[in-house]
Amino acid sequence: HAAAASGTRQQPLTDDAANVALFLDALQPDVMPRDGQRPGEAIAWSAQLLQRAGATRGDIVVLTDHADAAAIAAAADAAGMGYRVSALGLGSEAGAAYRRSAGEIANARLDAASMRRLAASGNGRYVALASDDADLRALGLLEPGLREAGRTDAAGRGTAGLAWRDEGYWLLPPLM
């Protein structure tokens, strides 16, 4: 799900991180219907999508440079529904210039304190954007099953939830 001044869903709900990665390259500011930022609306809509799908728990990750009071309240509401809200901070505290869709120059400045409050109210984690996958690893997104504390098997793998395991390839040799 992506949201600016209004939201749009970019991909169906999935627990397959590789599938999500396929869609990340397509996310550009020009896919949004309107310019702006409303992370609170994105969190609320994401929680509704998870609830409609019948998910009793899930992860919502907000990618932005700041969180306002509406976003922090939406994160607390989502956490109350069983959905963990984490924050991935974009930009730097010094700020960076960018061009809006109408052509004017604006400044994006990372407000890490508000992002930490958002993650805390959503029972999630905050981490700043990294150039490698360290940020996603710190949020536990590359191996979501490992995030459940105390629920690992002898090999250290997460066992908190049941997930489909595709073993259909075993049928190929008899078919050949």
N, C-alpha and C. Protein backbone atom coordinates (compact mmCIF):
# COMPACT_ATOMS: atom_id res chain seq x y z
N HIS A 1 0.85 -1.17 0.00
CA HIS A 1 0.00 0.00 0.00
C HIS A 1 0.89 1.23 0.00
N ALA A 2 0.51 2.23 -0.73
CA ALA A 2 1.24 3.48 -0.75
C ALA A 2 0.25 4.62 -0.58
N ALA A 3 0.63 5.65 0.12
CA ALA A 3 -0.27 6.78 0.31
C ALA A 3 0.50 8.08 0.25
N ALA A 4 -0.05 9.03 -0.42
CA ALA A 4 0.45 10.39 -0.40
C ALA A 4 -0.71 11.21 0.16
N ALA A 5 -1.31 12.08 -0.64
CA ALA A 5 -2.49 12.79 -0.18
C ALA A 5 -3.71 11.88 -0.21
N SER A 6 -3.64 10.83 -1.01
CA SER A 6 -4.66 9.79 -1.02
C SER A 6 -3.96 8.47 -1.25
N GLY A 7 -4.61 7.37 -0.91
CA GLY A 7 -3.94 6.08 -0.96
C GLY A 7 -4.25 5.28 -2.20
N THR A 8 -3.39 4.33 -2.47
CA THR A 8 -3.59 3.38 -3.55
C THR A 8 -2.88 2.08 -3.17
N ARG A 9 -3.49 0.97 -3.48
CA ARG A 9 -2.86 -0.32 -3.18
C ARG A 9 -2.02 -0.71 -4.37
N GLN A 10 -0.76 -1.08 -4.13
CA GLN A 10 0.16 -1.42 -5.19
C GLN A 10 0.30 -2.91 -5.40
N GLN A 11 -0.11 -3.72 -4.43
CA GLN A 11 0.07 -5.15 -4.51
C GLN A 11 -0.87 -5.84 -3.54
N PRO A 12 -1.32 -7.05 -3.87
CA PRO A 12 -2.15 -7.78 -2.91
C PRO A 12 -1.37 -8.13 -1.65
N LEU A 13 -2.08 -8.39 -0.56
CA LEU A 13 -1.44 -8.79 0.68
C LEU A 13 -0.71 -10.11 0.48
N THR A 14 0.49 -10.21 1.02
CA THR A 14 1.28 -11.43 0.90
C THR A 14 2.28 -11.50 2.03
N ASP A 15 2.74 -12.73 2.35
CA ASP A 15 3.83 -12.87 3.31
C ASP A 15 5.12 -13.26 2.60
N ASP A 16 5.14 -13.15 1.28
CA ASP A 16 6.29 -13.49 0.46
C ASP A 16 7.11 -12.22 0.20
N ALA A 17 8.21 -12.06 0.93
CA ALA A 17 9.04 -10.86 0.81
C ALA A 17 9.61 -10.70 -0.59
N ALA A 18 9.93 -11.80 -1.27
CA ALA A 18 10.47 -11.72 -2.63
C ALA A 18 9.41 -11.17 -3.58
N ASN A 19 8.17 -11.53 -3.37
CA ASN A 19 7.09 -11.03 -4.21
C ASN A 19 6.92 -9.52 -4.03
N VAL A 20 7.03 -9.06 -2.79
CA VAL A 20 6.92 -7.63 -2.52
C VAL A 20 8.07 -6.89 -3.20
N ALA A 21 9.27 -7.47 -3.16
CA ALA A 21 10.44 -6.82 -3.76
C ALA A 21 10.24 -6.57 -5.25
N LEU A 22 9.51 -7.43 -5.93
CA LEU A 22 9.25 -7.23 -7.36
C LEU A 22 8.50 -5.93 -7.62
N PHE A 23 7.64 -5.54 -6.70
CA PHE A 23 6.81 -4.36 -6.89
C PHE A 23 7.49 -3.08 -6.40
N LEU A 24 8.54 -3.18 -5.61
CA LEU A 24 9.16 -1.99 -5.05
C LEU A 24 9.76 -1.09 -6.12
N ASP A 25 10.34 -1.68 -7.16
CA ASP A 25 10.95 -0.88 -8.22
C ASP A 25 9.91 -0.03 -8.95
N ALA A 26 8.67 -0.49 -8.98
CA ALA A 26 7.62 0.25 -9.68
C ALA A 26 7.09 1.42 -8.88
N LEU A 27 7.41 1.49 -7.59
CA LEU A 27 6.91 2.59 -6.76
C LEU A 27 7.67 3.87 -7.08
N GLN A 28 6.99 4.80 -7.67
CA GLN A 28 7.54 6.11 -8.00
C GLN A 28 6.53 7.15 -7.54
N PRO A 29 6.96 8.36 -7.25
CA PRO A 29 6.00 9.38 -6.82
C PRO A 29 4.88 9.62 -7.82
N ASP A 30 5.13 9.41 -9.11
CA ASP A 30 4.10 9.71 -10.10
C ASP A 30 2.99 8.67 -10.16
N VAL A 31 3.10 7.55 -9.42
CA VAL A 31 1.99 6.58 -9.40
C VAL A 31 0.90 7.02 -8.43
N MET A 32 1.18 8.01 -7.62
CA MET A 32 0.21 8.48 -6.63
C MET A 32 -0.79 9.42 -7.31
N PRO A 33 -2.06 9.29 -6.94
CA PRO A 33 -3.08 10.15 -7.54
C PRO A 33 -2.89 11.64 -7.21
N ARG A 34 -2.41 11.94 -6.00
CA ARG A 34 -2.20 13.34 -5.58
C ARG A 34 -0.93 13.44 -4.78
N ASP A 35 -0.32 14.63 -4.81
CA ASP A 35 0.88 14.90 -4.03
C ASP A 35 0.51 15.10 -2.56
N GLY A 36 1.45 14.86 -1.65
CA GLY A 36 1.23 15.11 -0.24
C GLY A 36 1.66 13.93 0.61
N GLN A 37 1.47 14.06 1.92
CA GLN A 37 1.82 12.99 2.85
C GLN A 37 0.71 12.81 3.87
N ARG A 38 0.22 11.60 4.00
CA ARG A 38 -0.77 11.27 5.03
C ARG A 38 -0.48 9.87 5.55
N PRO A 39 0.59 9.72 6.32
CA PRO A 39 0.93 8.39 6.82
C PRO A 39 -0.14 7.79 7.73
N GLY A 40 -0.88 8.64 8.45
CA GLY A 40 -1.96 8.13 9.30
C GLY A 40 -3.03 7.43 8.49
N GLU A 41 -3.38 8.02 7.36
CA GLU A 41 -4.36 7.42 6.47
C GLU A 41 -3.84 6.09 5.90
N ALA A 42 -2.56 6.06 5.55
CA ALA A 42 -1.97 4.83 5.02
C ALA A 42 -1.99 3.71 6.06
N ILE A 43 -1.68 4.05 7.30
CA ILE A 43 -1.68 3.04 8.37
C ILE A 43 -3.09 2.51 8.60
N ALA A 44 -4.06 3.42 8.69
CA ALA A 44 -5.44 3.01 8.93
C ALA A 44 -5.96 2.13 7.80
N TRP A 45 -5.66 2.50 6.56
CA TRP A 45 -6.12 1.72 5.42
C TRP A 45 -5.44 0.35 5.38
N SER A 46 -4.16 0.33 5.70
CA SER A 46 -3.43 -0.94 5.73
C SER A 46 -4.00 -1.88 6.79
N ALA A 47 -4.33 -1.33 7.95
CA ALA A 47 -4.93 -2.15 9.01
C ALA A 47 -6.28 -2.69 8.57
N GLN A 48 -7.06 -1.87 7.86
CA GLN A 48 -8.35 -2.34 7.35
C GLN A 48 -8.17 -3.46 6.33
N LEU A 49 -7.17 -3.33 5.45
CA LEU A 49 -6.91 -4.39 4.47
C LEU A 49 -6.53 -5.69 5.16
N LEU A 50 -5.70 -5.60 6.18
CA LEU A 50 -5.31 -6.80 6.93
C LEU A 50 -6.52 -7.41 7.63
N GLN A 51 -7.35 -6.56 8.21
CA GLN A 51 -8.54 -7.05 8.91
C GLN A 51 -9.50 -7.71 7.94
N ARG A 52 -9.73 -7.11 6.76
CA ARG A 52 -10.62 -7.70 5.76
C ARG A 52 -10.10 -9.03 5.25
N ALA A 53 -8.78 -9.18 5.22
CA ALA A 53 -8.17 -10.43 4.76
C ALA A 53 -8.24 -11.51 5.83
N GLY A 54 -8.67 -11.15 7.04
CA GLY A 54 -8.79 -12.12 8.12
C GLY A 54 -7.50 -12.32 8.89
N ALA A 55 -6.52 -11.46 8.69
CA ALA A 55 -5.25 -11.58 9.41
C ALA A 55 -5.42 -11.09 10.84
N THR A 56 -5.04 -11.93 11.79
CA THR A 56 -5.12 -11.53 13.19
C THR A 56 -3.86 -10.82 13.64
N ARG A 57 -2.81 -10.93 12.85
CA ARG A 57 -1.57 -10.19 13.13
C ARG A 57 -0.90 -9.90 11.80
N GLY A 58 -0.02 -8.93 11.80
CA GLY A 58 0.67 -8.55 10.58
C GLY A 58 1.59 -7.37 10.85
N ASP A 59 2.36 -7.03 9.84
CA ASP A 59 3.31 -5.93 9.94
C ASP A 59 2.95 -4.85 8.93
N ILE A 60 2.95 -3.63 9.40
CA ILE A 60 2.77 -2.45 8.55
C ILE A 60 4.06 -1.66 8.67
N VAL A 61 4.65 -1.31 7.54
CA VAL A 61 5.89 -0.53 7.54
C VAL A 61 5.62 0.80 6.87
N VAL A 62 5.93 1.88 7.57
CA VAL A 62 5.72 3.23 7.07
C VAL A 62 7.07 3.79 6.64
N LEU A 63 7.16 4.24 5.40
CA LEU A 63 8.36 4.85 4.86
C LEU A 63 8.08 6.34 4.69
N THR A 64 8.68 7.15 5.54
CA THR A 64 8.44 8.59 5.46
C THR A 64 9.57 9.32 6.21
N ASP A 65 9.50 10.65 6.21
CA ASP A 65 10.52 11.44 6.91
C ASP A 65 10.03 11.97 8.25
N HIS A 66 8.72 11.90 8.50
CA HIS A 66 8.19 12.37 9.79
C HIS A 66 6.83 11.72 10.04
N ALA A 67 6.40 11.76 11.28
CA ALA A 67 5.09 11.24 11.66
C ALA A 67 4.35 12.31 12.44
N ASP A 68 3.14 12.60 12.01
CA ASP A 68 2.33 13.58 12.72
C ASP A 68 1.45 12.87 13.76
N ALA A 69 0.66 13.64 14.48
CA ALA A 69 -0.18 13.09 15.55
C ALA A 69 -1.18 12.07 15.01
N ALA A 70 -1.72 12.32 13.80
CA ALA A 70 -2.68 11.38 13.21
C ALA A 70 -2.02 10.04 12.92
N ALA A 71 -0.78 10.05 12.45
CA ALA A 71 -0.06 8.81 12.16
C ALA A 71 0.23 8.04 13.44
N ILE A 72 0.63 8.75 14.48
CA ILE A 72 0.93 8.09 15.76
C ILE A 72 -0.33 7.48 16.35
N ALA A 73 -1.46 8.18 16.25
CA ALA A 73 -2.73 7.64 16.74
C ALA A 73 -3.16 6.44 15.91
N ALA A 74 -2.98 6.50 14.58
CA ALA A 74 -3.35 5.36 13.72
C ALA A 74 -2.48 4.15 14.02
N ALA A 75 -1.20 4.38 14.34
CA ALA A 75 -0.31 3.28 14.70
C ALA A 75 -0.78 2.61 15.99
N ALA A 76 -1.21 3.41 16.95
CA ALA A 76 -1.71 2.85 18.21
C ALA A 76 -2.99 2.04 17.96
N ASP A 77 -3.88 2.55 17.10
CA ASP A 77 -5.10 1.82 16.76
C ASP A 77 -4.77 0.49 16.08
N ALA A 78 -3.83 0.52 15.14
CA ALA A 78 -3.43 -0.70 14.43
C ALA A 78 -2.82 -1.70 15.40
N ALA A 79 -2.01 -1.22 16.33
CA ALA A 79 -1.40 -2.11 17.33
C ALA A 79 -2.48 -2.75 18.19
N GLY A 80 -3.53 -1.99 18.50
CA GLY A 80 -4.65 -2.53 19.27
C GLY A 80 -5.40 -3.62 18.52
N MET A 81 -5.30 -3.61 17.20
CA MET A 81 -5.95 -4.63 16.37
C MET A 81 -5.03 -5.84 16.15
N GLY A 82 -3.78 -5.75 16.65
CA GLY A 82 -2.84 -6.86 16.50
C GLY A 82 -1.82 -6.68 15.40
N TYR A 83 -1.77 -5.50 14.80
CA TYR A 83 -0.84 -5.25 13.70
C TYR A 83 0.30 -4.36 14.17
N ARG A 84 1.51 -4.83 13.96
CA ARG A 84 2.71 -4.10 14.39
C ARG A 84 3.04 -3.05 13.33
N VAL A 85 3.28 -1.81 13.77
CA VAL A 85 3.61 -0.72 12.86
C VAL A 85 5.05 -0.31 13.11
N SER A 86 5.90 -0.49 12.10
CA SER A 86 7.29 -0.08 12.18
C SER A 86 7.52 1.09 11.23
N ALA A 87 8.61 1.80 11.45
CA ALA A 87 8.90 2.99 10.65
C ALA A 87 10.30 2.92 10.06
N LEU A 88 10.39 3.23 8.78
CA LEU A 88 11.65 3.32 8.07
C LEU A 88 11.84 4.78 7.69
N GLY A 89 12.80 5.43 8.34
CA GLY A 89 13.01 6.86 8.17
C GLY A 89 13.74 7.19 6.89
N LEU A 90 13.16 8.09 6.11
CA LEU A 90 13.76 8.53 4.84
C LEU A 90 14.38 9.90 5.01
N GLY A 91 15.54 10.09 4.44
CA GLY A 91 16.20 11.39 4.45
C GLY A 91 17.21 11.52 5.58
N SER A 92 17.60 12.75 5.82
CA SER A 92 18.57 13.03 6.88
C SER A 92 18.05 14.19 7.71
N GLU A 93 18.62 14.34 8.90
CA GLU A 93 18.20 15.43 9.77
C GLU A 93 18.59 16.79 9.20
N ALA A 94 19.62 16.80 8.35
CA ALA A 94 20.03 18.06 7.71
C ALA A 94 19.04 18.46 6.62
N GLY A 95 18.30 17.49 6.09
CA GLY A 95 17.31 17.77 5.06
C GLY A 95 17.89 17.61 3.67
N ALA A 96 17.00 17.45 2.71
CA ALA A 96 17.40 17.31 1.32
C ALA A 96 16.31 17.93 0.45
N ALA A 97 16.73 18.60 -0.58
CA ALA A 97 15.79 19.23 -1.50
C ALA A 97 15.24 18.19 -2.47
N TYR A 98 13.98 18.36 -2.84
CA TYR A 98 13.37 17.52 -3.86
C TYR A 98 12.35 18.35 -4.63
N ARG A 99 12.03 17.88 -5.83
CA ARG A 99 11.08 18.60 -6.67
C ARG A 99 9.71 17.93 -6.58
N ARG A 100 8.69 18.71 -6.25
CA ARG A 100 7.32 18.21 -6.21
C ARG A 100 6.81 18.03 -7.64
N SER A 101 5.68 17.34 -7.76
CA SER A 101 5.14 17.05 -9.09
C SER A 101 4.78 18.32 -9.86
N ALA A 102 4.45 19.39 -9.17
CA ALA A 102 4.13 20.66 -9.84
C ALA A 102 5.37 21.44 -10.22
N GLY A 103 6.55 20.96 -9.82
CA GLY A 103 7.79 21.60 -10.21
C GLY A 103 8.49 22.41 -9.14
N GLU A 104 7.80 22.79 -8.06
CA GLU A 104 8.44 23.60 -7.02
C GLU A 104 9.38 22.73 -6.18
N ILE A 105 10.37 23.39 -5.60
CA ILE A 105 11.36 22.72 -4.76
C ILE A 105 10.88 22.73 -3.31
N ALA A 106 10.99 21.58 -2.65
CA ALA A 106 10.63 21.45 -1.24
C ALA A 106 11.81 20.81 -0.50
N ASN A 107 11.74 20.80 0.81
CA ASN A 107 12.82 20.24 1.61
C ASN A 107 12.27 19.13 2.50
N ALA A 108 12.85 17.96 2.39
CA ALA A 108 12.46 16.83 3.24
C ALA A 108 13.49 16.69 4.35
N ARG A 109 13.03 16.76 5.58
CA ARG A 109 13.92 16.67 6.73
C ARG A 109 13.45 15.55 7.63
N LEU A 110 14.34 14.62 7.93
CA LEU A 110 14.02 13.48 8.78
C LEU A 110 13.80 13.94 10.22
N ASP A 111 12.64 13.59 10.75
CA ASP A 111 12.31 13.86 12.15
C ASP A 111 12.32 12.51 12.87
N ALA A 112 13.51 12.07 13.27
CA ALA A 112 13.68 10.75 13.87
C ALA A 112 12.89 10.60 15.16
N ALA A 113 12.75 11.66 15.93
CA ALA A 113 12.00 11.58 17.20
C ALA A 113 10.54 11.21 16.95
N SER A 114 9.91 11.84 15.95
CA SER A 114 8.51 11.52 15.67
C SER A 114 8.38 10.10 15.11
N MET A 115 9.37 9.66 14.36
CA MET A 115 9.35 8.31 13.80
C MET A 115 9.49 7.27 14.93
N ARG A 116 10.30 7.58 15.93
CA ARG A 116 10.43 6.68 17.08
C ARG A 116 9.12 6.59 17.85
N ARG A 117 8.44 7.74 18.00
CA ARG A 117 7.13 7.74 18.69
C ARG A 117 6.11 6.92 17.91
N LEU A 118 6.15 7.02 16.59
CA LEU A 118 5.24 6.25 15.75
C LEU A 118 5.47 4.75 15.96
N ALA A 119 6.73 4.33 15.90
CA ALA A 119 7.06 2.91 16.07
C ALA A 119 6.70 2.43 17.47
N ALA A 120 6.95 3.27 18.49
CA ALA A 120 6.62 2.87 19.86
C ALA A 120 5.11 2.71 20.04
N SER A 121 4.33 3.62 19.47
CA SER A 121 2.88 3.51 19.62
C SER A 121 2.33 2.35 18.81
N GLY A 122 3.05 1.91 17.78
CA GLY A 122 2.61 0.78 16.97
C GLY A 122 3.23 -0.54 17.38
N ASN A 123 3.91 -0.58 18.55
CA ASN A 123 4.60 -1.79 19.02
C ASN A 123 5.59 -2.32 17.99
N GLY A 124 6.19 -1.40 17.23
CA GLY A 124 7.14 -1.78 16.18
C GLY A 124 8.52 -1.25 16.47
N ARG A 125 9.29 -1.12 15.42
CA ARG A 125 10.67 -0.65 15.53
C ARG A 125 10.86 0.52 14.58
N TYR A 126 11.85 1.35 14.88
CA TYR A 126 12.25 2.44 14.00
C TYR A 126 13.68 2.20 13.57
N VAL A 127 13.95 2.42 12.29
CA VAL A 127 15.32 2.38 11.79
C VAL A 127 15.40 3.34 10.60
N ALA A 128 16.54 3.97 10.44
CA ALA A 128 16.75 4.87 9.31
C ALA A 128 17.09 4.07 8.06
N LEU A 129 16.73 4.59 6.92
CA LEU A 129 17.00 3.95 5.64
C LEU A 129 18.50 3.72 5.49
N ALA A 130 18.88 2.54 5.03
CA ALA A 130 20.28 2.21 4.80
C ALA A 130 20.49 1.90 3.32
N SER A 131 21.73 1.96 2.88
CA SER A 131 22.02 1.69 1.47
C SER A 131 22.05 0.20 1.15
N ASP A 132 22.08 -0.63 2.18
CA ASP A 132 22.03 -2.07 1.97
C ASP A 132 20.76 -2.61 2.64
N ASP A 133 20.72 -3.90 2.93
CA ASP A 133 19.50 -4.45 3.53
C ASP A 133 19.54 -4.47 5.07
N ALA A 134 20.49 -3.73 5.66
CA ALA A 134 20.60 -3.69 7.12
C ALA A 134 19.33 -3.13 7.76
N ASP A 135 18.70 -2.15 7.11
CA ASP A 135 17.47 -1.57 7.66
C ASP A 135 16.34 -2.58 7.66
N LEU A 136 16.20 -3.34 6.58
CA LEU A 136 15.13 -4.35 6.51
C LEU A 136 15.39 -5.49 7.48
N ARG A 137 16.67 -5.83 7.65
CA ARG A 137 17.01 -6.88 8.63
C ARG A 137 16.71 -6.39 10.06
N ALA A 138 17.02 -5.12 10.34
CA ALA A 138 16.76 -4.58 11.68
C ALA A 138 15.27 -4.55 11.98
N LEU A 139 14.44 -4.35 10.95
CA LEU A 139 13.00 -4.37 11.14
C LEU A 139 12.45 -5.78 11.15
N GLY A 140 13.28 -6.76 10.82
CA GLY A 140 12.84 -8.15 10.80
C GLY A 140 11.97 -8.49 9.61
N LEU A 141 12.10 -7.74 8.51
CA LEU A 141 11.22 -7.95 7.37
C LEU A 141 11.69 -9.02 6.41
N LEU A 142 12.98 -9.34 6.42
CA LEU A 142 13.47 -10.34 5.48
C LEU A 142 13.13 -11.75 5.92
N GLU A 143 12.97 -11.94 7.22
CA GLU A 143 12.56 -13.23 7.77
C GLU A 143 11.53 -12.97 8.86
N PRO A 144 10.28 -12.66 8.45
CA PRO A 144 9.27 -12.24 9.43
C PRO A 144 9.01 -13.25 10.53
N GLY A 145 9.15 -14.55 10.28
CA GLY A 145 8.86 -15.56 11.30
C GLY A 145 9.79 -15.47 12.49
N LEU A 146 10.95 -14.86 12.32
CA LEU A 146 11.92 -14.78 13.41
C LEU A 146 11.59 -13.68 14.40
N ARG A 147 10.61 -12.85 14.10
CA ARG A 147 10.30 -11.72 14.97
C ARG A 147 9.54 -12.12 16.21
N GLU A 148 8.93 -13.27 16.20
CA GLU A 148 8.16 -13.68 17.37
C GLU A 148 9.11 -14.18 18.46
N ALA A 149 9.23 -13.44 19.51
CA ALA A 149 10.17 -13.77 20.58
C ALA A 149 9.82 -15.11 21.23
N GLY A 150 10.83 -15.92 21.41
CA GLY A 150 10.65 -17.16 22.12
C GLY A 150 10.01 -18.28 21.31
N ARG A 151 9.77 -18.04 20.03
CA ARG A 151 9.14 -19.07 19.23
C ARG A 151 10.06 -19.49 18.10
N THR A 152 11.08 -20.22 18.43
CA THR A 152 12.01 -20.73 17.43
C THR A 152 12.22 -22.20 17.66
N ASP A 153 12.56 -22.90 16.57
CA ASP A 153 12.85 -24.32 16.71
C ASP A 153 14.34 -24.50 16.99
N ALA A 154 14.82 -25.74 16.99
CA ALA A 154 16.22 -26.01 17.35
C ALA A 154 17.20 -25.34 16.40
N ALA A 155 16.80 -25.13 15.14
CA ALA A 155 17.69 -24.49 14.17
C ALA A 155 17.60 -22.97 14.23
N GLY A 156 16.75 -22.43 15.13
CA GLY A 156 16.63 -20.99 15.27
C GLY A 156 15.62 -20.37 14.32
N ARG A 157 14.85 -21.19 13.63
CA ARG A 157 13.85 -20.66 12.70
C ARG A 157 12.57 -20.35 13.46
N GLY A 158 11.86 -19.34 13.00
CA GLY A 158 10.60 -18.97 13.62
C GLY A 158 9.53 -20.03 13.41
N THR A 159 8.75 -20.30 14.44
CA THR A 159 7.68 -21.28 14.35
C THR A 159 6.36 -20.71 14.84
N ALA A 160 6.27 -19.39 14.85
CA ALA A 160 5.09 -18.75 15.43
C ALA A 160 3.83 -18.98 14.61
N GLY A 161 3.96 -19.08 13.31
CA GLY A 161 2.77 -19.22 12.48
C GLY A 161 2.94 -20.32 11.45
N LEU A 162 1.84 -20.78 10.95
CA LEU A 162 1.89 -21.77 9.91
C LEU A 162 1.98 -21.07 8.57
N ALA A 163 2.84 -21.55 7.70
CA ALA A 163 2.98 -20.97 6.37
C ALA A 163 3.01 -22.09 5.36
N TRP A 164 2.48 -21.81 4.18
CA TRP A 164 2.48 -22.79 3.10
C TRP A 164 3.91 -23.07 2.68
N ARG A 165 4.20 -24.33 2.52
CA ARG A 165 5.53 -24.74 2.08
C ARG A 165 5.34 -25.49 0.77
N ASP A 166 5.84 -24.92 -0.31
CA ASP A 166 5.65 -25.49 -1.63
C ASP A 166 6.63 -26.63 -1.84
N GLU A 167 6.12 -27.83 -1.88
CA GLU A 167 6.95 -29.00 -2.13
C GLU A 167 6.47 -29.75 -3.36
N GLY A 168 5.81 -29.04 -4.26
CA GLY A 168 5.29 -29.65 -5.47
C GLY A 168 6.35 -30.17 -6.40
N TYR A 169 7.59 -29.71 -6.25
CA TYR A 169 8.65 -30.18 -7.14
C TYR A 169 8.90 -31.67 -6.99
N TRP A 170 8.48 -32.28 -5.87
CA TRP A 170 8.65 -33.73 -5.70
C TRP A 170 7.80 -34.52 -6.69
N LEU A 171 6.80 -33.89 -7.24
CA LEU A 171 5.95 -34.57 -8.21
C LEU A 171 6.55 -34.59 -9.61
N LEU A 172 7.57 -33.79 -9.86
CA LEU A 172 8.15 -33.73 -11.20
C LEU A 172 8.83 -35.03 -11.65
N PRO A 173 9.68 -35.70 -10.83
CA PRO A 173 10.32 -36.94 -11.33
C PRO A 173 9.32 -38.01 -11.76
N PRO A 174 8.26 -38.30 -10.99
CA PRO A 174 7.32 -39.32 -11.48
C PRO A 174 6.62 -38.90 -12.78
N LEU A 175 6.34 -37.61 -12.93
CA LEU A 175 5.70 -37.13 -14.13
C LEU A 175 6.60 -37.22 -15.34
N MET A 176 7.90 -37.09 -15.11
CA MET A 176 8.86 -37.13 -16.24
C MET A 176 9.01 -38.55 -16.71
